[in-house]
Coordinates of C-alpha atoms and ligand atoms in Angstrom, one line a residue:
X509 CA -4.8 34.7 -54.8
X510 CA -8.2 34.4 -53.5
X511 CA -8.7 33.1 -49.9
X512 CA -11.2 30.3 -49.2
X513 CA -12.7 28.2 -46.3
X514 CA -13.6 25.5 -46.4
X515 CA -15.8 24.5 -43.4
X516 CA -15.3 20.6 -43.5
X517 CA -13.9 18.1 -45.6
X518 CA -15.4 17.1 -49.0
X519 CA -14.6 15.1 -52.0
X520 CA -11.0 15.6 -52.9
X521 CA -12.4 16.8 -56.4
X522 CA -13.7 19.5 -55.2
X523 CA -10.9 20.8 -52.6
X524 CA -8.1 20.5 -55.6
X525 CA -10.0 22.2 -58.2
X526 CA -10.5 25.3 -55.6
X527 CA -6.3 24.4 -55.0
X528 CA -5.4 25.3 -58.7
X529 CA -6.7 28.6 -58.1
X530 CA -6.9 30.0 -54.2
X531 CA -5.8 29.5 -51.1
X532 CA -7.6 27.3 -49.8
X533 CA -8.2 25.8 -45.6
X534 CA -10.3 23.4 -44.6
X535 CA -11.4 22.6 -41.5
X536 CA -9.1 20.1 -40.1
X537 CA -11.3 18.1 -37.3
X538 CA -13.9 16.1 -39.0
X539 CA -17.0 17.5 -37.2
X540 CA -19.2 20.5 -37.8
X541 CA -16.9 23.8 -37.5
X542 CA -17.6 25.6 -34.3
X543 CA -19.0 29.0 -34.4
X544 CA -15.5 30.4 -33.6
X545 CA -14.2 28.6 -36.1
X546 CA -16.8 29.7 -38.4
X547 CA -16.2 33.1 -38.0
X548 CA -12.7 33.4 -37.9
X549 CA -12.6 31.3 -41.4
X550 CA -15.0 34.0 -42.7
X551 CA -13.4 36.8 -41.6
X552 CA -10.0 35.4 -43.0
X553 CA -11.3 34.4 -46.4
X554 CA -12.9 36.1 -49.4
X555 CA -15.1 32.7 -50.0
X556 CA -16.8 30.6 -47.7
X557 CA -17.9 26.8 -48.9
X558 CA -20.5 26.0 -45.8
X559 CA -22.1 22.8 -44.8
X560 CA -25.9 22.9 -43.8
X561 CA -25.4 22.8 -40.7
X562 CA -23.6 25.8 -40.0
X563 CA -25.7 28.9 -39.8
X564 CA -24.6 31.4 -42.0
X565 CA -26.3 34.9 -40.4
X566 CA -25.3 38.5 -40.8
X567 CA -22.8 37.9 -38.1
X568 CA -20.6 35.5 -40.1
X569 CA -21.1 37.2 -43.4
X570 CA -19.8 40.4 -42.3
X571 CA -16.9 39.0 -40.1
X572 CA -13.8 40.3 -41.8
X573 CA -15.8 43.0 -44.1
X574 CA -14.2 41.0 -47.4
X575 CA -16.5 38.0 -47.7
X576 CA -17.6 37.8 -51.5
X577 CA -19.2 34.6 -52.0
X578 CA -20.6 31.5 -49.7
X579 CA -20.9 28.3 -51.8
X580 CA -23.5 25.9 -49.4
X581 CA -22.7 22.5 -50.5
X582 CA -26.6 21.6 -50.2
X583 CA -29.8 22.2 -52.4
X584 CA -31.2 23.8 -49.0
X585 CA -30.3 27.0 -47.8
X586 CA -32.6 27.2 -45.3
X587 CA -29.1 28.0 -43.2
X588 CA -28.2 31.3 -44.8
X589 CA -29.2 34.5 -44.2
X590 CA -30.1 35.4 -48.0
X591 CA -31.6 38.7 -47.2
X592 CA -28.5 40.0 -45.5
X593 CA -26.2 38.8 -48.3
X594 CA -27.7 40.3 -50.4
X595 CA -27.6 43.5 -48.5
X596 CA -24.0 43.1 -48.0
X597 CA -23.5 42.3 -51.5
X598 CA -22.2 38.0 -50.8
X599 CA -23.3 36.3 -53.5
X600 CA -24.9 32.6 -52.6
X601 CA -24.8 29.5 -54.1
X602 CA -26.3 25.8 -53.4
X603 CA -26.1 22.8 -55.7
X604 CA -29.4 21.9 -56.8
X605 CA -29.7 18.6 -59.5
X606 CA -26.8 16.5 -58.6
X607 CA -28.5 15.4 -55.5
X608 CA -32.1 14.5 -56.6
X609 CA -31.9 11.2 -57.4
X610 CA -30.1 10.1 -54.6
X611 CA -32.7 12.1 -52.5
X612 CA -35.6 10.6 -53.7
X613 CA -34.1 6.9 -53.6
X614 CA -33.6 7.8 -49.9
X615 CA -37.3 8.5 -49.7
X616 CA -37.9 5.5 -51.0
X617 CA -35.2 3.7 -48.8
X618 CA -37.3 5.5 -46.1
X619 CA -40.9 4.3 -47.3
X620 CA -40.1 0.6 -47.9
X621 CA -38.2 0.0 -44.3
X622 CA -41.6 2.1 -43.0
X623 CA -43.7 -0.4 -45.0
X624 CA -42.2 -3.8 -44.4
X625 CA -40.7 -2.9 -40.8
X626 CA -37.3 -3.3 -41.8
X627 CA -35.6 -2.0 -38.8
X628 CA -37.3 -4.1 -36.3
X629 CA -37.1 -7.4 -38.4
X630 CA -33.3 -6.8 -38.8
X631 CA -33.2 -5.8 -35.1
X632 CA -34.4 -9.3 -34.1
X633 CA -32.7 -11.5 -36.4
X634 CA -29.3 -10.0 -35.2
X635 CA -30.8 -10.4 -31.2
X636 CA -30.5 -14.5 -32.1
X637 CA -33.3 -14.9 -31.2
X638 CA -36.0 -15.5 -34.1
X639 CA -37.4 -18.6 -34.1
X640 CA -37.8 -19.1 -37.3
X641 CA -40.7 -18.5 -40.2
X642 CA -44.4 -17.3 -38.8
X643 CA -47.6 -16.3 -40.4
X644 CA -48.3 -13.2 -38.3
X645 CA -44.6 -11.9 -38.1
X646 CA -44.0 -8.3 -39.1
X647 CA -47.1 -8.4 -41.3
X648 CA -46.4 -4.9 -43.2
X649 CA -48.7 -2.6 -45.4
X650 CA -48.7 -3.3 -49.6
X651 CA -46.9 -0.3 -51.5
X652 CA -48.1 -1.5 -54.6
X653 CA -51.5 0.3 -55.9
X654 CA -51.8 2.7 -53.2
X655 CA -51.6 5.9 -53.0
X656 CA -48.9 8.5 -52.6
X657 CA -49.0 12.3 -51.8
X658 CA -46.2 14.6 -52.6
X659 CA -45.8 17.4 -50.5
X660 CA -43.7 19.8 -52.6
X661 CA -42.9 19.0 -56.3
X662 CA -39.8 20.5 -57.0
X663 CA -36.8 18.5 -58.3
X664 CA -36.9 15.7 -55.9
X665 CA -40.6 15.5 -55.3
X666 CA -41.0 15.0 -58.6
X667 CA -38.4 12.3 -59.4
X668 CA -39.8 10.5 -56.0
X669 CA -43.1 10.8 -57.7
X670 CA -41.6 9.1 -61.1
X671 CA -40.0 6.7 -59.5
X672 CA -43.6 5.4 -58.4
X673 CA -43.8 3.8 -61.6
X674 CA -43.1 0.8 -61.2
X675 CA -45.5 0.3 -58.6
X676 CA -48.8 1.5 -60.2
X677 CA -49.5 3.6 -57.1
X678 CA -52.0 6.7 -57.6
X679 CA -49.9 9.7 -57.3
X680 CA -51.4 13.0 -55.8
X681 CA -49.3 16.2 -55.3
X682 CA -49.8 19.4 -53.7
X683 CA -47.7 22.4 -54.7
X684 CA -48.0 26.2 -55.9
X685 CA -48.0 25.6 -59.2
X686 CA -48.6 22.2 -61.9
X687 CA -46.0 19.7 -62.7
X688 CA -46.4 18.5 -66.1
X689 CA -43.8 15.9 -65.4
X690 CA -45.2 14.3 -62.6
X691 CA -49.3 14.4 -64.6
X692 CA -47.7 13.3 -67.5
X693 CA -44.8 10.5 -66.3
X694 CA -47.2 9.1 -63.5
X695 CA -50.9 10.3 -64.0
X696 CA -50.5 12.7 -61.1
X697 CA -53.3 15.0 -59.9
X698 CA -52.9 18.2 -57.9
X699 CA -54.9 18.8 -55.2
X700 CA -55.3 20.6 -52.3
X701 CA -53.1 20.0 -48.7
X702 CA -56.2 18.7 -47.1
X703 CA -57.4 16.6 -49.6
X704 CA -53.7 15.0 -50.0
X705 CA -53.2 14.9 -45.9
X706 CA -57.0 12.6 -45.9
X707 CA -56.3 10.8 -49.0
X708 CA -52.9 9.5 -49.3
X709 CA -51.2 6.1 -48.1
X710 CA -47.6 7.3 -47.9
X711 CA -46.8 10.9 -47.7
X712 CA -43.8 11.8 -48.8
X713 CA -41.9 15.6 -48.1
X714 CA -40.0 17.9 -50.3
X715 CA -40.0 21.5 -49.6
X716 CA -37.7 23.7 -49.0
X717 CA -38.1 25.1 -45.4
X718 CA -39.0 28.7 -44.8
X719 CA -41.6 30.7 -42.4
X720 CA -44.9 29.5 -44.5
X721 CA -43.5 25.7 -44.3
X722 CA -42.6 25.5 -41.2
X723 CA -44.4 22.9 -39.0
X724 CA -46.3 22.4 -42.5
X725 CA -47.5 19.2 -40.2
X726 CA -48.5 19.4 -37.3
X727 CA -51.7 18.3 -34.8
X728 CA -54.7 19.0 -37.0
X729 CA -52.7 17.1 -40.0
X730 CA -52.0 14.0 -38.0
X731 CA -55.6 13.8 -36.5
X732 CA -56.8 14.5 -40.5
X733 CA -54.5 11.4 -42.1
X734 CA -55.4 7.8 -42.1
X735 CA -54.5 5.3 -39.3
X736 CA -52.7 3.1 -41.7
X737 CA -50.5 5.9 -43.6
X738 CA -47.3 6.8 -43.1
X739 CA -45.1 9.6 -43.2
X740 CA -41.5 10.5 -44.9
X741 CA -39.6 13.2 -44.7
X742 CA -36.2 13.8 -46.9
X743 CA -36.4 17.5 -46.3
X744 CA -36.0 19.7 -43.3
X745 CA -36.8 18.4 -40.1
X746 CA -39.1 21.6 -38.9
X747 CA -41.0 20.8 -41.6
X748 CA -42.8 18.5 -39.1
X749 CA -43.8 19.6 -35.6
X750 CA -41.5 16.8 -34.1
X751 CA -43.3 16.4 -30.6
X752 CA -47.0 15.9 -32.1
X753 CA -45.5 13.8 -34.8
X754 CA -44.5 11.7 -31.4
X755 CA -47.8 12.2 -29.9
X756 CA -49.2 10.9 -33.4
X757 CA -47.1 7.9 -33.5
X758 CA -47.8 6.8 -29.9
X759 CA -51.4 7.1 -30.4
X760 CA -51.8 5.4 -33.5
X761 CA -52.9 8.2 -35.5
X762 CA -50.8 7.6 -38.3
X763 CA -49.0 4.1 -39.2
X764 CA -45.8 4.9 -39.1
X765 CA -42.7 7.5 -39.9
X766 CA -39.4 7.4 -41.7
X767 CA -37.0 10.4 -41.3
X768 CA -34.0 11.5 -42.7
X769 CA -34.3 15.4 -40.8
X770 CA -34.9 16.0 -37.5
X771 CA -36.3 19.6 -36.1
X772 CA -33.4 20.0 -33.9
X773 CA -31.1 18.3 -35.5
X774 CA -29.0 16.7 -34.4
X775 CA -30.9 15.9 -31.5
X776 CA -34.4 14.2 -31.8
X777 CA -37.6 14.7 -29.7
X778 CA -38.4 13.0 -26.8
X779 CA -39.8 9.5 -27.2
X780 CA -39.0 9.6 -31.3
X781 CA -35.9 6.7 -30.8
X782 CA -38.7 4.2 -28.5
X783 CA -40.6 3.9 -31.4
X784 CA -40.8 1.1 -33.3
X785 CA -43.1 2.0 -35.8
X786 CA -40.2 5.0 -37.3
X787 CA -37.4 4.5 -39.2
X788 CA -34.3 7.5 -38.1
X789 CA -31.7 8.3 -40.6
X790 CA -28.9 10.0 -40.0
X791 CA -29.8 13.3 -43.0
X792 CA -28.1 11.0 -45.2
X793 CA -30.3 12.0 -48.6
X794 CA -27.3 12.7 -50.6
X795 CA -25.1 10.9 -49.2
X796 CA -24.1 8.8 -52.4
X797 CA -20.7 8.4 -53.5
X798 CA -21.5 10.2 -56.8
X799 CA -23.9 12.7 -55.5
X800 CA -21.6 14.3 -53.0
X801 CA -18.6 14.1 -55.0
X802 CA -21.0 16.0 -57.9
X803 CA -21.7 18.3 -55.3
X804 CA -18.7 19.0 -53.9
X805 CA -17.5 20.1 -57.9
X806 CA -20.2 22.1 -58.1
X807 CA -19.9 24.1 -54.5
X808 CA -16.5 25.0 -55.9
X809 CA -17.3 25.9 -59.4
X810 CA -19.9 28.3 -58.1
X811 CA -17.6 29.6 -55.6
X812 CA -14.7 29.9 -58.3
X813 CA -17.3 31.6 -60.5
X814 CA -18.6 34.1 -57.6
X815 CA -15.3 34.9 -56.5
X816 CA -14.5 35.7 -60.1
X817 CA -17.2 38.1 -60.3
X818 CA -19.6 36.0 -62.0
X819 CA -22.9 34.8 -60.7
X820 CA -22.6 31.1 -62.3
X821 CA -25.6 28.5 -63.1
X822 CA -26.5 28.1 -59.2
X823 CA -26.1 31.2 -57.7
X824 CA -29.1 32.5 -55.9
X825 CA -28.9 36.1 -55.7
X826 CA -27.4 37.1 -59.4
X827 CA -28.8 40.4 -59.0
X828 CA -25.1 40.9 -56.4
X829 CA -23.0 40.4 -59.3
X830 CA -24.9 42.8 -61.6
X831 CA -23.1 46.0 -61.9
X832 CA -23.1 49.3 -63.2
Ligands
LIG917 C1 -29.5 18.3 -47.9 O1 -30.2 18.2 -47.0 C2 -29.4 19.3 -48.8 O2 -30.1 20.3 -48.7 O3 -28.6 19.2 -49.7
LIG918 C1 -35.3 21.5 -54.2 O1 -35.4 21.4 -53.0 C2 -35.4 20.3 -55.0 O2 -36.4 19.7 -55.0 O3 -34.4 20.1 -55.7

């Protein structure tokens, strides 16, 4: 019987499919596994179903010499070492699809409590001490008509964009190559970064993070955007250089932030929490009830498939499972 670790709980769905045919450990405390823990799972089992959060380098994937497969129950795999599975022949999964809705409603969560200062509103209503209805109280910024940038139009990118719809917002999107969906379902334009960063209202982040993305926003883009726009990010907190998104927010560069990711997670940058102009989420994007139990079927299926020598629809290095 196969052996597999599971790094912390998910969705019963997922843990008794992978019952009917391994043996299967999970991670008994309900926090992130240590990196003891970590390795001695992955030296112990021949599959490895990983949370985000845990960083899955050479070191862990070559722990016992036996690991086959590591099923990341996330579309990002910004955590994993992909290179050095494939050297070592681990095939790697992530679960793309199930989560991109939910994602993008987040994002959208996100933008409206940005917009119509949600937090603070709620914050002073629960203090006791509102005094009741007043013209010039939490006076937000319209959604409706303006304009949105997508950074990244990929699966969830592009649903946020769709989901504009309603709204009859201008949608502008920068990314390597065209979405017809998103020019088609919304009237999108591509354009270039600069042109989005100057132009848009709300600006809204979805790519995966990597060395060419990282701190995609940083100084020069926060002294380029509008005063009045604001910034969400559903992605990867690095994304963002964290500390001059701070320095932005303090000195009024940009409107205001909501954010789901944090650079350092899951710490936050000095100052980010006395703001009252950002709205801090707790990298809840997919956290639906049926998006995580979606993904936790689909982080075992993959790992049931890998384990059985197949690569399987979401595997990310096929070419491991390619013999002869
Ligand atoms: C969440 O951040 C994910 O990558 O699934
Ligand atoms: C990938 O990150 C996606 O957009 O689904």
């Amino acid at each position: 019987m196969k052996k597999v670790y599971v790094s912390r709980a998910i969705s019963d769905k997922g843990i008794e499919l992978l019952r009917r045919q391994c043996d299967v450990r999970v991670q008994a405390a309900d926090r992130p596994a240590t990196r003891e823990e970590l390795l001695e799972g992955a030296d112990w089992a021949d599959g490895l179903l990983s949370m985000l959060c845990d960083k899955i380098d050479e070191e862990v994937l070559s722990a016992g010499g036996g690991l086959k497969a590591v099923a990341n129950y996330a579309v990002g795999y910004d955590n994993i070492d992909l290179a050095a599975a494939g050297r070592l022949g681990v095939g790697v999964s992530n679960t793309p699809d199930v989560l991109t809705h939910a994602t993008a409603e987040m994002a959208w969560a996100l933008l409206f409590a940005v917009a119509r200062q949600v937090v603070p509103s709620d914050r002073l209503m629960r203090s006791g001490r509102w005094q009741g209805w007043a013209p010039m109280e939490f006076v937000g910024c319209d959604v409706t008509g303006k304009t949105l940038g997508i950074i990244g139009a990929g699966r969830i990118g592009t649903a946020m964009g769709l989901m504009s719809s309603g709204f009859g917002m201008k949608v502008i999107y920068w990314n390597r190559s065209a979405s017809p969906r998103l020019e088609e379902g919304v009237g999108a334009q591509r354009v270039e970064l600069d042109q989005l960063i100057e132009e848009s209202d709300f600006i809204s982040l979805h790519l995966p993070l990597n060395d060419t993305s990282r701190h995609l926003i940083g100084k020069p883009q926060f002294e380029a955007m509008k005063p009045t726009s604001c910034l969400i990010n559903t992605g990867r907190g690095a994304l963002i250089d964290e500390a001059a998104l701070v320095d932005a927010l303090r000195k009024g560069k940009i409107a205001g932030a909501g954010l789901d990711v944090y650079e350092f997670e899951p710490a936050m940058s000095k100052g980010l929490a006395d703001l009252d102009n950002v709205v801090i989420t707790t990298h809840t994007g997919s956290a639906t009830s049926g998006s995580r139990g979606d993904m936790a079927v689909m982080a075992a299926e993959n790992l049931i498939a890998m384990l059985d020598g197949r690569a399987g629809a979401q595997c990310l290095n096929a070419k491991v499972f390619r013999h002869g």
